[in-house]
Coordinates of C-alpha atoms and ligand atoms in Angstrom, one line a residue:
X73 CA -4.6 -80.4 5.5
X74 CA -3.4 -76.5 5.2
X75 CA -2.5 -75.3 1.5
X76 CA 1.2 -75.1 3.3
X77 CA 1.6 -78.6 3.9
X78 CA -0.1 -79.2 0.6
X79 CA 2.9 -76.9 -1.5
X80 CA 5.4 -78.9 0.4
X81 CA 3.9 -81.7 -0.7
X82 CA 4.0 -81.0 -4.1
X83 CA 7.9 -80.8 -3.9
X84 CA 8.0 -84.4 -2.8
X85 CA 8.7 -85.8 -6.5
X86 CA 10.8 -83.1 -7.8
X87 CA 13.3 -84.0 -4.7
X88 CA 12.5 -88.0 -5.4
X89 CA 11.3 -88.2 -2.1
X90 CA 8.2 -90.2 -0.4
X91 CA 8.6 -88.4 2.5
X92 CA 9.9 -85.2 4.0
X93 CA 10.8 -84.8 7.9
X94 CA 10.6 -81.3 8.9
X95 CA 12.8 -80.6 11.8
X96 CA 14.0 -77.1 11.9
X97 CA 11.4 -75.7 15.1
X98 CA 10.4 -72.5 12.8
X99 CA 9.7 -74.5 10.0
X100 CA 7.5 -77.1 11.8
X101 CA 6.1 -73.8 13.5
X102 CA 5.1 -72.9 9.7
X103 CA 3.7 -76.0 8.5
X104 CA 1.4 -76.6 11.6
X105 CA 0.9 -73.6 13.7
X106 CA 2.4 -75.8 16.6
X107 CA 5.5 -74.3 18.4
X108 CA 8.0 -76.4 20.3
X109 CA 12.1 -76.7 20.6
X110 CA 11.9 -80.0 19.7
X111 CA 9.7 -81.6 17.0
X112 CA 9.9 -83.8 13.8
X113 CA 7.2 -83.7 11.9
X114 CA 6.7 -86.2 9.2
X115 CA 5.2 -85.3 5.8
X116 CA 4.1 -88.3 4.0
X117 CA 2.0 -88.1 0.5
X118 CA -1.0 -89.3 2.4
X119 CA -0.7 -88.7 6.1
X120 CA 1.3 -86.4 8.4
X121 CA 3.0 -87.3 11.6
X122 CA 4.3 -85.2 14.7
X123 CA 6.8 -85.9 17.0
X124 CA 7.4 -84.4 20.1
X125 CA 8.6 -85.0 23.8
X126 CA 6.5 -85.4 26.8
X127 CA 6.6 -81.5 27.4
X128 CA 4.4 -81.0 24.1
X129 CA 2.4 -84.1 23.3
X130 CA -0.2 -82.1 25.3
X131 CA -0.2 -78.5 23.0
X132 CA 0.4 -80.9 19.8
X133 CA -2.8 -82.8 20.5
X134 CA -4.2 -79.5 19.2
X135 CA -3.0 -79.4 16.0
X136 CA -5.5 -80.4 13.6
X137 CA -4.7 -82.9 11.2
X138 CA -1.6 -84.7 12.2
X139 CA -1.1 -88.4 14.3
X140 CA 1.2 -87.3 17.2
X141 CA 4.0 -89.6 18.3
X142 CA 5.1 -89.4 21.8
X143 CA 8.9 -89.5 21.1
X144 CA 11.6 -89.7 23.4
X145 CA 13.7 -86.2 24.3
X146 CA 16.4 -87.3 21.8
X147 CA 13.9 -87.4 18.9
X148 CA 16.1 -87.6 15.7
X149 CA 17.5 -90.8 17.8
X150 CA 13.9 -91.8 18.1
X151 CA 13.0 -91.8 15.0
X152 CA 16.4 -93.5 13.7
X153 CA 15.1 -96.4 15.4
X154 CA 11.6 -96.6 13.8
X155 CA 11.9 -94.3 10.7
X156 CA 11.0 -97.3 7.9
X157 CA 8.4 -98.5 10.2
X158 CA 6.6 -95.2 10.3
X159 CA 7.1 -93.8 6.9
X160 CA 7.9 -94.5 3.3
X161 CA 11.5 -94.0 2.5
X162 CA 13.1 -92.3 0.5
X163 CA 12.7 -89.6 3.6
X164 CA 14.0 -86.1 2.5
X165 CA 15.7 -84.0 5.6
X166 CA 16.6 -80.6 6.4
X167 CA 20.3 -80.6 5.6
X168 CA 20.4 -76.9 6.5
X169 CA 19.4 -78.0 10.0
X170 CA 20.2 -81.7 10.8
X171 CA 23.7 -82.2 12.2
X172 CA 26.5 -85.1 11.7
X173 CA 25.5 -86.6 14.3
X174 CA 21.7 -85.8 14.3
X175 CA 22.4 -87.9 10.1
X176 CA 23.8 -90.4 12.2
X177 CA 20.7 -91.3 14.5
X178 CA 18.7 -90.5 11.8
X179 CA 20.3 -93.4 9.6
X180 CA 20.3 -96.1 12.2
X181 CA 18.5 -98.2 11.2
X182 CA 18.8 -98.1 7.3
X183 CA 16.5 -95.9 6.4
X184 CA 17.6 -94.2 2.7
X185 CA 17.4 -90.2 3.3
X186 CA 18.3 -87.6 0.9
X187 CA 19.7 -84.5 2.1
X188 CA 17.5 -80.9 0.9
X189 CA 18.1 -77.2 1.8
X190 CA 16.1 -74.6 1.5
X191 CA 12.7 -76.5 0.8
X192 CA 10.8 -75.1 3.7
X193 CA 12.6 -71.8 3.9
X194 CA 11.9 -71.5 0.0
X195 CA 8.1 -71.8 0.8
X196 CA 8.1 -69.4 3.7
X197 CA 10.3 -66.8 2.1
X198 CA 6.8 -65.7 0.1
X199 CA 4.1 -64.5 2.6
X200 CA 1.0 -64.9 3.0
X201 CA -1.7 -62.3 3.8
X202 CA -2.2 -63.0 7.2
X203 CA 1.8 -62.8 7.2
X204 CA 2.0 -59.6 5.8
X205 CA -0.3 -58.5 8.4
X206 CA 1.5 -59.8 11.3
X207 CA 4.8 -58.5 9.3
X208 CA 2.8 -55.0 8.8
X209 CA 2.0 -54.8 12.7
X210 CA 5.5 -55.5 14.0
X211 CA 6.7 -52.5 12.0
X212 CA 4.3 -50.5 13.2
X213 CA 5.1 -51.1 17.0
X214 CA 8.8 -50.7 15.7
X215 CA 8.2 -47.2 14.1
X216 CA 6.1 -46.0 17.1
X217 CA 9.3 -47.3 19.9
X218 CA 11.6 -44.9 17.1
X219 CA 9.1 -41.9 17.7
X220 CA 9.5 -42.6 20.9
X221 CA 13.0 -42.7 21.2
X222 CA 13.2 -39.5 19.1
X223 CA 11.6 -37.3 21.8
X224 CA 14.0 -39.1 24.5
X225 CA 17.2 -37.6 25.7
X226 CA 20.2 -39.8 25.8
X227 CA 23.6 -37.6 26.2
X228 CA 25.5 -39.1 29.4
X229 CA 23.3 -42.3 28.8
X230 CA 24.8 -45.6 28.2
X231 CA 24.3 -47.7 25.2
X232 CA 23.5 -50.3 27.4
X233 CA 21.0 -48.0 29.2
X234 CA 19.3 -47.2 25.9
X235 CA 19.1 -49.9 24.5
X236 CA 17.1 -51.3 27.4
X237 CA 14.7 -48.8 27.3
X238 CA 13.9 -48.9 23.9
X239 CA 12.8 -53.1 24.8
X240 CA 10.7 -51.6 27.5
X241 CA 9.3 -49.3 24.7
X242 CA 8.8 -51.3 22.3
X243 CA 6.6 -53.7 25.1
X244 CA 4.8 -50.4 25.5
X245 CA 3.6 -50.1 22.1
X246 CA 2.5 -53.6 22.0
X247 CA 5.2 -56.3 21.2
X248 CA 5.5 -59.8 22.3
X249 CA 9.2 -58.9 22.9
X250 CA 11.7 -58.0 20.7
X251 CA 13.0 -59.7 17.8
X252 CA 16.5 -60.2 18.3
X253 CA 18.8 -58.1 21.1
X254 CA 19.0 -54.5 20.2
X255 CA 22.0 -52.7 18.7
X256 CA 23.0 -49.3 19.8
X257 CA 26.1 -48.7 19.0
X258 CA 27.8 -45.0 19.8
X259 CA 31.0 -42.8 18.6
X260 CA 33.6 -45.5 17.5
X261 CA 31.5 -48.3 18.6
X262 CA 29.3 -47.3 15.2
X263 CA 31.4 -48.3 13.1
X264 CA 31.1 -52.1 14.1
X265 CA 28.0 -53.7 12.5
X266 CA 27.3 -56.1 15.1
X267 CA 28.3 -54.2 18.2
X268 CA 26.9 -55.5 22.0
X269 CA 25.5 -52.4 23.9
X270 CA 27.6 -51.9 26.7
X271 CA 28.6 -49.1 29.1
X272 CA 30.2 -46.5 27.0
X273 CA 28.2 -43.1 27.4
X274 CA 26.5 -41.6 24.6
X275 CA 28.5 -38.0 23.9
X276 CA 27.8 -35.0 21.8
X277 CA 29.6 -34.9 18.3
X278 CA 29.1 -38.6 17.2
X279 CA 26.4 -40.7 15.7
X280 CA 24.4 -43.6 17.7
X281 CA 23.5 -46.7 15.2
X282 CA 20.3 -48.1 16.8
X283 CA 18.8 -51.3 15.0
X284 CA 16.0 -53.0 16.8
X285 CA 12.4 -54.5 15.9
X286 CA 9.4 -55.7 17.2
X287 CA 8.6 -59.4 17.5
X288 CA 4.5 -59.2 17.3
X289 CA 2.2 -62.3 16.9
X290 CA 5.3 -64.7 16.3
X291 CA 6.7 -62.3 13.3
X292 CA 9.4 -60.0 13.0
X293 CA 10.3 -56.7 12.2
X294 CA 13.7 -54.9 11.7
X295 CA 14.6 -51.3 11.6
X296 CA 17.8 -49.0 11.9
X297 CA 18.3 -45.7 12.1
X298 CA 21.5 -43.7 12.6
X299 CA 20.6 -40.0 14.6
X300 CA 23.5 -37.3 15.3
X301 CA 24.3 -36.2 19.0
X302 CA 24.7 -32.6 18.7
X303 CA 26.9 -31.0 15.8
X304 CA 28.7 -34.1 13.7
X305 CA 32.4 -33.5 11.9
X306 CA 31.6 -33.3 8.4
X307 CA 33.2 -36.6 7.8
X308 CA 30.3 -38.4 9.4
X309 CA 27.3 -35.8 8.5
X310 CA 29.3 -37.2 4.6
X311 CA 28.6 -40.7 5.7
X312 CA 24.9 -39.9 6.4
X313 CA 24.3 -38.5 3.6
X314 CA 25.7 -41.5 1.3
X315 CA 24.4 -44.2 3.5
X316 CA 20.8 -42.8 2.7
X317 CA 21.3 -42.0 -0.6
X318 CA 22.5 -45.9 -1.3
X319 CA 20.0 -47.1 0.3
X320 CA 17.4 -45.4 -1.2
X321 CA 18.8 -46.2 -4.3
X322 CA 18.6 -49.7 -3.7
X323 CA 15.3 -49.5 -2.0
X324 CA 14.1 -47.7 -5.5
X325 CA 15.3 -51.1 -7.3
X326 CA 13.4 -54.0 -5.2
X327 CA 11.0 -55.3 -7.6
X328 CA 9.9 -59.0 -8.2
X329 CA 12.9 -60.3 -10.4
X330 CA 15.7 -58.2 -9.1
X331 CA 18.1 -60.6 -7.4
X332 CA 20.4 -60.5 -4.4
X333 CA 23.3 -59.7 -5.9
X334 CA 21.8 -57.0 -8.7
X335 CA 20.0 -54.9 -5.4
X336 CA 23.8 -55.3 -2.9
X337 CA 25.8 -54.1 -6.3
X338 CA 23.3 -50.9 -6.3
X339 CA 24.4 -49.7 -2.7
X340 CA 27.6 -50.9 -2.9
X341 CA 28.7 -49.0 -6.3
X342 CA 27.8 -46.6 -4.8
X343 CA 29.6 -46.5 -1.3
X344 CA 32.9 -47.5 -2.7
X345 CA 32.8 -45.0 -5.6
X346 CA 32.7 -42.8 -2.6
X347 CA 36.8 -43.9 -1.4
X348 CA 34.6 -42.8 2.1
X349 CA 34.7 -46.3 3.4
X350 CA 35.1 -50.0 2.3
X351 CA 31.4 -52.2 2.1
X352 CA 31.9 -54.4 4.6
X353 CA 28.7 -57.0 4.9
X354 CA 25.2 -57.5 2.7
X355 CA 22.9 -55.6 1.7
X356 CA 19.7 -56.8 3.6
X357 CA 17.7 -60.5 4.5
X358 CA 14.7 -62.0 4.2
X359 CA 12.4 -61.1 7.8
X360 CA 9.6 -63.5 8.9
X361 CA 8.9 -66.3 11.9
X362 CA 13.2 -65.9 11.9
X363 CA 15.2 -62.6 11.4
X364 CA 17.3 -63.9 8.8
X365 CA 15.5 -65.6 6.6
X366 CA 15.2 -65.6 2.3
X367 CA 16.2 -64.6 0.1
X368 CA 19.5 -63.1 0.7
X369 CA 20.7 -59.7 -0.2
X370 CA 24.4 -59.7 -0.8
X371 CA 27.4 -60.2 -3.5
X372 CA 27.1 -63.8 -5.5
X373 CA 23.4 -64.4 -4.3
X374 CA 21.2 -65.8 -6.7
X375 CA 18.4 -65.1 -5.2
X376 CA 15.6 -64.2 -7.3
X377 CA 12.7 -61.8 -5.2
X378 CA 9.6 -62.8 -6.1
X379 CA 5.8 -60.8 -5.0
X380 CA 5.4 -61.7 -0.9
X381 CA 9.0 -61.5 0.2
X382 CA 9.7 -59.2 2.8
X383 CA 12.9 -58.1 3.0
X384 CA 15.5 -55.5 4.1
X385 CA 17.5 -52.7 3.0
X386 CA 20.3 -51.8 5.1
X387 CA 23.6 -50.7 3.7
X388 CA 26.5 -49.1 6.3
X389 CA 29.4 -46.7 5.9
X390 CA 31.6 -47.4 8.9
X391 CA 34.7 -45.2 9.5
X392 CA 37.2 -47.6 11.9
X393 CA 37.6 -45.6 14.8
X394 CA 35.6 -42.8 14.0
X395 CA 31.6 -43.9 13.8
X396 CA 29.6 -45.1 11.9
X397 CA 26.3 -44.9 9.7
X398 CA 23.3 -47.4 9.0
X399 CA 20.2 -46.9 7.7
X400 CA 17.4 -49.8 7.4
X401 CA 13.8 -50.7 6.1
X402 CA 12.1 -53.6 6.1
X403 CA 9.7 -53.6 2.8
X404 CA 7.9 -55.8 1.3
X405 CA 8.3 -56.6 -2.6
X406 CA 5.0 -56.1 -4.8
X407 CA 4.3 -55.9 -8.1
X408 CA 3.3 -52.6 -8.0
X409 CA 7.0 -51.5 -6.0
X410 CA 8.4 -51.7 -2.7
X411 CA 5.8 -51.1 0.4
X412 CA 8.1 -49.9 3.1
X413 CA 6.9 -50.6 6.5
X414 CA 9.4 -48.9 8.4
X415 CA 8.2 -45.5 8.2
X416 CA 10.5 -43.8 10.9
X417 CA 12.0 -40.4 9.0
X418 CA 15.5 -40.8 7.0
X419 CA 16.0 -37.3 7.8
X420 CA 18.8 -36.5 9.8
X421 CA 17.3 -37.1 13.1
X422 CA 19.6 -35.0 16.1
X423 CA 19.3 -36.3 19.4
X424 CA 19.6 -34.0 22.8
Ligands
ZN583 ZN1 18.5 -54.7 11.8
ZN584 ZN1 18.6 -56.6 9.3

């Protein structure tokens, strides 16, 4: 079986656990290459056992080195029903994933399970080679949409508008899609972080937030730039020039040992010393098979990075009402420093 399975597997006594049923999708994705809404997969200190529905008990016949189960659509309630038979208890779950009611079915018949988090997410949070290399390539595409987009004019557009041609852009330089819906946020729509492009018109004096990435070979990438339409009021061309300075500052500081909270405090010292404008979420996310993924980058998080995670950096300065700034990479930690793969310019970029 893969070295993936077998690090999971190693985990199994620590935990006190005989077995461990996988059934986060991304997860079993992970563990087995095989990639369905609906799976369990069982691993047991000698064997390993997939679970599925009749749409993919065909593609998980593939998948070297596992006994697949034809399970009903309800799996958790199918395997409820059998879970002694099949494995040896105690059965460690994904308490980050499993619901009440997904416990419940799981329990019916007995079985004794012991609730872990983070297990599987732990694991993928340090990448691989071939990881990094899917990682790497998404950025790439990403970087090459935001050249793109640099040379494109978008005054009288709306963000709406924009924001769909940078997908179509972002296909055109070679992704599978794109990672999660893209952000472009204009004038006082910048300063909310998680603003839905809609119909307002991009206008001269304000700044356009645009955060997007390429999903490429199952992997994701995650970028933001901020660019000026036209001449900005000093207040915002103020908030440019903290936001990159933080984040650089930050960026400077991601180093295997650094944790979560150390690398937000950086940024956000900084920001608030400013009186510009309160911090108002994290500093940045693990990025892999999932766009939010570990370790975490934000106040209280213990997080330790470690060589392999790939992370981001993405502080904001957001003025209610007025605009709004964010700037983000997407690095990977190394021994030898941060490798940023987001490679877009953090010069003040103006837009026609
Ligand atoms: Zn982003
Ligand atoms: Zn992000």
């Amino acid at each position: 079986m893969n070295d993936r399975i077998e690090r999971l597997r190693g985990g199994l006594d620590g935990l006190g656990a005989a077995t461990f049923l996988v059934t986060n999708p991304a997860n079993v994705r992970y563990l087995t290459g095989f990639d369905s809404s609906n799976a369990a997969l069982l691993v047991a200190r000698d064997r390993v056992l997939l679970a599925t529905d009749g749409r993919y008990v065909e593609s998980a016949g593939r998948v070297d080195g596992v006994e697949v189960h034809p399970a009903d659509r309800d799996v958790l309630g199918w395997l409820g029903a059998r879970l002694g038979e099949l494995v040896e208890a105690p059965v460690a779950f994904e308490a980050d994933t499993v619901t009440v009611a997904g416990h419940e079915a799981l329990s019916a018949n007995g079985t004794a399970l012991l609730p872990a988090s983070r297990t599987v997410l732990g694991l993928r949070s340090v990448k691989d080679d071939a990881e990094l290399d899917a990682v790497r390539r998404a950025a790439r595409v990403t970087t090459a949409a935001y050249e793109r987009l640099a040379r494109e004019p978008v005054v009288g557009r709306t963000e709406a508008a924009v924001a769909w041609w940078l997908e179509q852009a972002l296909h055109d330089e070679g992704a599978d899609g794109p990672a999660f819906p893209i952000i472009v946020a204009s004038g006082p729509n910048a300063a909310l972080p998680h603003h839905h492009p809609g119909k307002r018109e991009i206008g001269p004096g304000e700044t356009v937030i645009v955060d997007a990435g390429a999903l490429v070979d199952g992997y994701c990438a995650d970028c933001t730039r901020t660019f000026a339409i036209g001449q900005l009021p000093d207040e915002l061309a103020q908030a440019y020039a903290l936001c990159r300075s933080a984040q650089e500052s930050a960026l400077a500081a991601v180093r295997p040992g650094a944790t979560g909270s150390d690398l937000d405090g950086i940024a956000r010292t900084e920001i608030e010393a400013s009186g510009l404008a309160p911090v108002v979420h994290g500093l940045g996310h693990g990025v892999g098979l999932e766009i939010h993924e570990l370790p975490v980058l934000r106040p209280r998080s213990a997080d330790v990075l470690a060589a392999g995670n790939v992370v981001t950096v993405e502080p904001g300065v957001y003025l209610a009402g007025r605009g709004g700034v964010r700037i983000e990479d997407l690095v990977v930690v190394g021994e030898q420093g941060p490798e940023v793969l987001t490679t877009f310019t953090k010069e003040l970029w103006t837009l026609n």
